[in-house]
Amino acid sequence: MTTPLPGQMMDVPLTVSSLLAHASRHFGTTEIVSKRVEGDVHRYTYRDCEKRAKQLAQGLIALGVEAGDRIGTLAWNGYRHLEIYYGTTGFGAVCHTINPRLFPEQIVYIVNHADDRYVMFDTTFAALVDALAPKCPNVRGWIALADDARLPRMTTPVMGYEALVRAEDGDFDWPLLDERLASYLCYTSGTTGNPKGALYSHRSTVLHAYAVSLPNASGLSARDCALPVVPMFHVNAWGIPHAAPLTGAKLVLPGKDLDGKSLYELMEAEHVTYSAGVPTVWLGLLNYMRETGLRLTSLKRTVIGGSACPPAMLSTFRDDYGVEAIHGWGMTEMSPLGTVARLNGEQAQRSPDEQRSLLEKQGHVIYGVDMKIVGNDGRELPWDGVAFGELYVRGPWIIDGYFRSDVSPLVDGWFPTGDVATIDRDGFMRITDRSKDLIKSGGEWISSIEIENQAVAHPAVAEAACIACAHPDWKERPLLVVVKRADAEVTREELLGFYQDKVARWWIPDDVVFVDELPHTATGKLNKLVLRERFRDHILPSACKVVN
Ligand code: AMP
């Protein structure tokens, strides 16, 4: 028997710092543009960014931060946040991004669970930090992302970020770290129970950045200008802060103002070609363009995910504005990207209807991720586009355990996502629901996402949520909760009639309720838990027995 033959290639670790070092050396003059909380627009280059990230690393080391220590962030998308991404992970510390939209008690839990050494925060979160600090005794210091002259008035003693950075010279070599060491810590913001931490490694972060950049995914290149609307505190802005330096794309960081007007103006001013975000923010941008009659002149592609993108939104981008809107799916536990709806050559030759129906799904896996759907008996279901079951995934940027938890979430080496899906013959996956959001009517499942997608296709509907409502005969029946477009009118009967011939008759909601606003989670998803609670005692007309 011959002995296995080792390859003779350099064993260069895949470190996060190598991404910024690459951009600094080979795309040194490419710009990073940030809308700051100070109110102005800041610009500098990848070379400047690396220098300051190194100064930050030196500053943190001088403060006694060691490899493995967690450094929390409460910050918008901006150049200082980017410097923290690299200035912490670059010497082996762990960058722990915290979602400031969570309830303060959840943030306290997260900071203490992560055992953060320091927390760096945008000055907009000064009051939040004052509320958190007394409950986070292990945090050694709170660092405001500001000049000393602009430090906010607070009860908590704080340090200034600029002073920390300016005290150092940036003469620092990124150490060659073991690629399996931890890089980032992101907590999932579940609506129930305590948040759980996904701890990425350098290797998983770099591999994910490669995969995200591929033409079948974002297709980012040095000719692109990328604006992540998805926050850097939500699963690392879907990897764009890593994919942009990897490809040499210009980076535009929008700060705290994510309304339609602010986004539109920034995209136009900076000639943004690529973006990514959740449907809710795109709703704001599309509404703004509809009201003003303005058009985007440079945007070519945008990835929409985080929750199901209504087909009507995909077609508005494509048909009305000439923007390729790409539906994607993933989750915090997956770094996050898993699937992207983009066609291969043969699929692009099919009829427009067939193409559309593929593009409306959550899509095909990107290399590195494998997926399957599993029935109640644990057996794999066929890829026929009809059978639906829980979606399982595996791959090198998918967690195999939660931070500081001994209980493995894996089943036979696969991660159960909690999403329910179909997979068709083309390998296109379609999310039917979160398993807890499915509606079970008379023992049969109804997809709430499908009902919502149909509702927002109605011209008078801005946003819709479909939830299960108790029913004496069917156990559960669908209730549709709708936000109307400003100045548009539609009645309950018209909306219910709109479903005729679009879904199976028994899928048509039993009632419609109009509201001014729908509740969203800290990551922009519909908060169905709150809705179910609010409509717990709602009596469906179909549930009232007629007594003569
Ligand atoms: P998070 O970990 O906060 O990013 O949330 C991940 C979850 O968001 C997934 O498990 C899905 O339930 C949901 N999700 C993400 N993208 C999509 C999508 N394109 N369609 C439907 N649900 C999605």
PDB file of C-alpha atoms in Angstrom, residues 399-519:
ATOM      1  CA  ILE A 399     -21.713  26.409  13.669  1.00  0.00           C
ATOM      2  CA  ASP A 400     -21.233  23.049  15.343  1.00  0.00           C
ATOM      3  CA  GLY A 401     -22.145  24.410  18.769  1.00  0.00           C
ATOM      4  CA  TYR A 402     -23.266  27.600  20.500  1.00  0.00           C
ATOM      5  CA  PHE A 403     -20.833  29.684  22.539  1.00  0.00           C
ATOM      6  CA  ARG A 404     -20.548  28.380  26.098  1.00  0.00           C
ATOM      7  CA  SER A 405     -23.128  25.656  25.590  1.00  0.00           C
ATOM      8  CA  ASP A 406     -22.422  21.959  26.029  1.00  0.00           C
ATOM      9  CA  VAL A 407     -25.493  20.820  24.141  1.00  0.00           C
ATOM     10  CA  SER A 408     -24.787  20.111  20.480  1.00  0.00           C
ATOM     11  CA  PRO A 409     -27.493  21.449  18.161  1.00  0.00           C
ATOM     12  CA  LEU A 410     -26.418  19.021  15.416  1.00  0.00           C
ATOM     13  CA  VAL A 411     -28.333  15.962  14.233  1.00  0.00           C
ATOM     14  CA  ASP A 412     -26.035  13.412  12.544  1.00  0.00           C
ATOM     15  CA  GLY A 413     -23.599  16.185  11.701  1.00  0.00           C
ATOM     16  CA  TRP A 414     -26.256  18.491  10.206  1.00  0.00           C
ATOM     17  CA  PHE A 415     -27.539  21.764  11.649  1.00  0.00           C
ATOM     18  CA  PRO A 416     -31.368  21.891  11.823  1.00  0.00           C
ATOM     19  CA  THR A 417     -32.314  25.437  10.794  1.00  0.00           C
ATOM     20  CA  GLY A 418     -35.869  25.557  12.185  1.00  0.00           C
ATOM     21  CA  ASP A 419     -37.003  26.662   8.719  1.00  0.00           C
ATOM     22  CA  VAL A 420     -39.473  24.581   6.732  1.00  0.00           C
ATOM     23  CA  ALA A 421     -38.751  24.340   3.025  1.00  0.00           C
ATOM     24  CA  THR A 422     -39.202  22.586  -0.298  1.00  0.00           C
ATOM     25  CA  ILE A 423     -36.367  21.899  -2.752  1.00  0.00           C
ATOM     26  CA  ASP A 424     -37.176  21.528  -6.453  1.00  0.00           C
ATOM     27  CA  ARG A 425     -35.482  19.511  -9.201  1.00  0.00           C
ATOM     28  CA  ASP A 426     -33.250  22.494 -10.025  1.00  0.00           C
ATOM     29  CA  GLY A 427     -31.983  22.485  -6.429  1.00  0.00           C
ATOM     30  CA  PHE A 428     -33.832  25.735  -5.695  1.00  0.00           C
ATOM     31  CA  MET A 429     -34.976  25.894  -2.081  1.00  0.00           C
ATOM     32  CA  ARG A 430     -38.123  27.688  -1.059  1.00  0.00           C
ATOM     33  CA  ILE A 431     -38.831  28.586   2.553  1.00  0.00           C
ATOM     34  CA  THR A 432     -42.432  27.820   3.436  1.00  0.00           C
ATOM     35  CA  ASP A 433     -42.145  29.222   6.946  1.00  0.00           C
ATOM     36  CA  ARG A 434     -40.293  29.214  10.206  1.00  0.00           C
ATOM     37  CA  SER A 435     -41.578  25.980  11.708  1.00  0.00           C
ATOM     38  CA  LYS A 436     -43.247  27.944  14.510  1.00  0.00           C
ATOM     39  CA  ASP A 437     -45.045  30.268  12.053  1.00  0.00           C
ATOM     40  CA  LEU A 438     -46.733  27.582   9.947  1.00  0.00           C
ATOM     41  CA  ILE A 439     -50.505  27.541  10.316  1.00  0.00           C
ATOM     42  CA  LYS A 440     -52.106  24.148  10.868  1.00  0.00           C
ATOM     43  CA  SER A 441     -55.687  24.169   9.635  1.00  0.00           C
ATOM     44  CA  GLY A 442     -57.590  20.917  10.120  1.00  0.00           C
ATOM     45  CA  GLY A 443     -54.292  19.033  10.245  1.00  0.00           C
ATOM     46  CA  GLU A 444     -52.995  20.556   6.991  1.00  0.00           C
ATOM     47  CA  TRP A 445     -50.251  23.176   6.751  1.00  0.00           C
ATOM     48  CA  ILE A 446     -50.691  26.670   5.339  1.00  0.00           C
ATOM     49  CA  SER A 447     -47.653  28.766   4.459  1.00  0.00           C
ATOM     50  CA  SER A 448     -47.939  32.200   6.053  1.00  0.00           C
ATOM     51  CA  ILE A 449     -45.206  33.529   3.739  1.00  0.00           C
ATOM     52  CA  GLU A 450     -47.250  32.599   0.656  1.00  0.00           C
ATOM     53  CA  ILE A 451     -50.313  34.402   2.023  1.00  0.00           C
ATOM     54  CA  GLU A 452     -48.209  37.496   2.814  1.00  0.00           C
ATOM     55  CA  ASN A 453     -46.548  37.488  -0.612  1.00  0.00           C
ATOM     56  CA  GLN A 454     -49.956  37.490  -2.295  1.00  0.00           C
ATOM     57  CA  ALA A 455     -51.222  40.298  -0.066  1.00  0.00           C
ATOM     58  CA  VAL A 456     -48.335  42.670  -0.823  1.00  0.00           C
ATOM     59  CA  ALA A 457     -48.899  42.096  -4.540  1.00  0.00           C
ATOM     60  CA  HIS A 458     -52.120  44.117  -4.078  1.00  0.00           C
ATOM     61  CA  PRO A 459     -51.447  47.757  -5.019  1.00  0.00           C
ATOM     62  CA  ALA A 460     -53.056  49.136  -1.840  1.00  0.00           C
ATOM     63  CA  VAL A 461     -51.009  46.981   0.555  1.00  0.00           C
ATOM     64  CA  ALA A 462     -47.708  48.232   1.973  1.00  0.00           C
ATOM     65  CA  GLU A 463     -46.972  45.367   4.373  1.00  0.00           C
ATOM     66  CA  ALA A 464     -48.778  42.249   5.555  1.00  0.00           C
ATOM     67  CA  ALA A 465     -48.407  39.543   8.162  1.00  0.00           C
ATOM     68  CA  CYS A 466     -50.318  36.299   8.342  1.00  0.00           C
ATOM     69  CA  ILE A 467     -50.683  34.527  11.678  1.00  0.00           C
ATOM     70  CA  ALA A 468     -52.592  31.586  13.055  1.00  0.00           C
ATOM     71  CA  CYS A 469     -55.798  32.423  14.912  1.00  0.00           C
ATOM     72  CA  ALA A 470     -57.647  29.940  17.104  1.00  0.00           C
ATOM     73  CA  HIS A 471     -60.672  28.275  15.486  1.00  0.00           C
ATOM     74  CA  PRO A 472     -63.093  25.850  17.145  1.00  0.00           C
ATOM     75  CA  ASP A 473     -63.404  23.504  14.149  1.00  0.00           C
ATOM     76  CA  TRP A 474     -60.079  23.817  12.344  1.00  0.00           C
ATOM     77  CA  LYS A 475     -57.900  24.485  15.436  1.00  0.00           C
ATOM     78  CA  GLU A 476     -56.119  27.265  13.516  1.00  0.00           C
ATOM     79  CA  ARG A 477     -57.105  29.482  10.620  1.00  0.00           C
ATOM     80  CA  PRO A 478     -55.123  32.278   8.949  1.00  0.00           C
ATOM     81  CA  LEU A 479     -55.651  35.902   9.974  1.00  0.00           C
ATOM     82  CA  LEU A 480     -54.181  38.600   7.741  1.00  0.00           C
ATOM     83  CA  VAL A 481     -52.908  41.792   9.360  1.00  0.00           C
ATOM     84  CA  VAL A 482     -52.362  44.583   6.846  1.00  0.00           C
ATOM     85  CA  VAL A 483     -50.771  48.026   6.658  1.00  0.00           C
ATOM     86  CA  LYS A 484     -52.299  49.997   3.790  1.00  0.00           C
ATOM     87  CA  ARG A 485     -50.200  52.228   1.558  1.00  0.00           C
ATOM     88  CA  ALA A 486     -50.538  55.925   2.359  1.00  0.00           C
ATOM     89  CA  ASP A 487     -53.549  57.329   0.468  1.00  0.00           C
ATOM     90  CA  ALA A 488     -54.655  53.900  -0.762  1.00  0.00           C
ATOM     91  CA  GLU A 489     -57.962  52.264   0.062  1.00  0.00           C
ATOM     92  CA  VAL A 490     -58.946  48.629   0.096  1.00  0.00           C
ATOM     93  CA  THR A 491     -61.627  46.728   1.994  1.00  0.00           C
ATOM     94  CA  ARG A 492     -61.509  43.411   3.764  1.00  0.00           C
ATOM     95  CA  GLU A 493     -63.756  41.875   1.089  1.00  0.00           C
ATOM     96  CA  GLU A 494     -61.656  43.192  -1.797  1.00  0.00           C
ATOM     97  CA  LEU A 495     -58.504  41.742  -0.263  1.00  0.00           C
ATOM     98  CA  LEU A 496     -60.064  38.351   0.368  1.00  0.00           C
ATOM     99  CA  GLY A 497     -61.413  38.370  -3.199  1.00  0.00           C
ATOM    100  CA  PHE A 498     -57.881  39.116  -4.433  1.00  0.00           C
ATOM    101  CA  TYR A 499     -56.852  35.620  -3.290  1.00  0.00           C
ATOM    102  CA  GLN A 500     -59.358  33.848  -5.584  1.00  0.00           C
ATOM    103  CA  ASP A 501     -57.488  31.590  -8.052  1.00  0.00           C
ATOM    104  CA  LYS A 502     -54.140  32.581  -6.506  1.00  0.00           C
ATOM    105  CA  VAL A 503     -54.020  30.096  -3.623  1.00  0.00           C
ATOM    106  CA  ALA A 504     -56.007  26.996  -2.661  1.00  0.00           C
ATOM    107  CA  ARG A 505     -59.439  28.061  -1.395  1.00  0.00           C
ATOM    108  CA  TRP A 506     -58.804  26.756   2.104  1.00  0.00           C
ATOM    109  CA  TRP A 507     -55.612  28.861   2.309  1.00  0.00           C
ATOM    110  CA  ILE A 508     -57.583  32.123   1.949  1.00  0.00           C
ATOM    111  CA  PRO A 509     -57.475  33.977   5.301  1.00  0.00           C
ATOM    112  CA  ASP A 510     -60.655  33.959   7.375  1.00  0.00           C
ATOM    113  CA  ASP A 511     -60.304  37.596   8.317  1.00  0.00           C
ATOM    114  CA  VAL A 512     -58.368  40.786   7.608  1.00  0.00           C
ATOM    115  CA  VAL A 513     -57.422  43.400  10.192  1.00  0.00           C
ATOM    116  CA  PHE A 514     -55.998  46.786   9.191  1.00  0.00           C
ATOM    117  CA  VAL A 515     -53.322  48.343  11.414  1.00  0.00           C
ATOM    118  CA  ASP A 516     -51.098  51.449  11.183  1.00  0.00           C
ATOM    119  CA  GLU A 517     -47.887  49.567  11.759  1.00  0.00           C
ATOM    120  CA  LEU A 518     -46.592  46.009  12.113  1.00  0.00           C
ATOM    121  CA  PRO A 519     -44.154  45.032  14.882  1.00  0.00           C
TER     122      PRO A 519
END
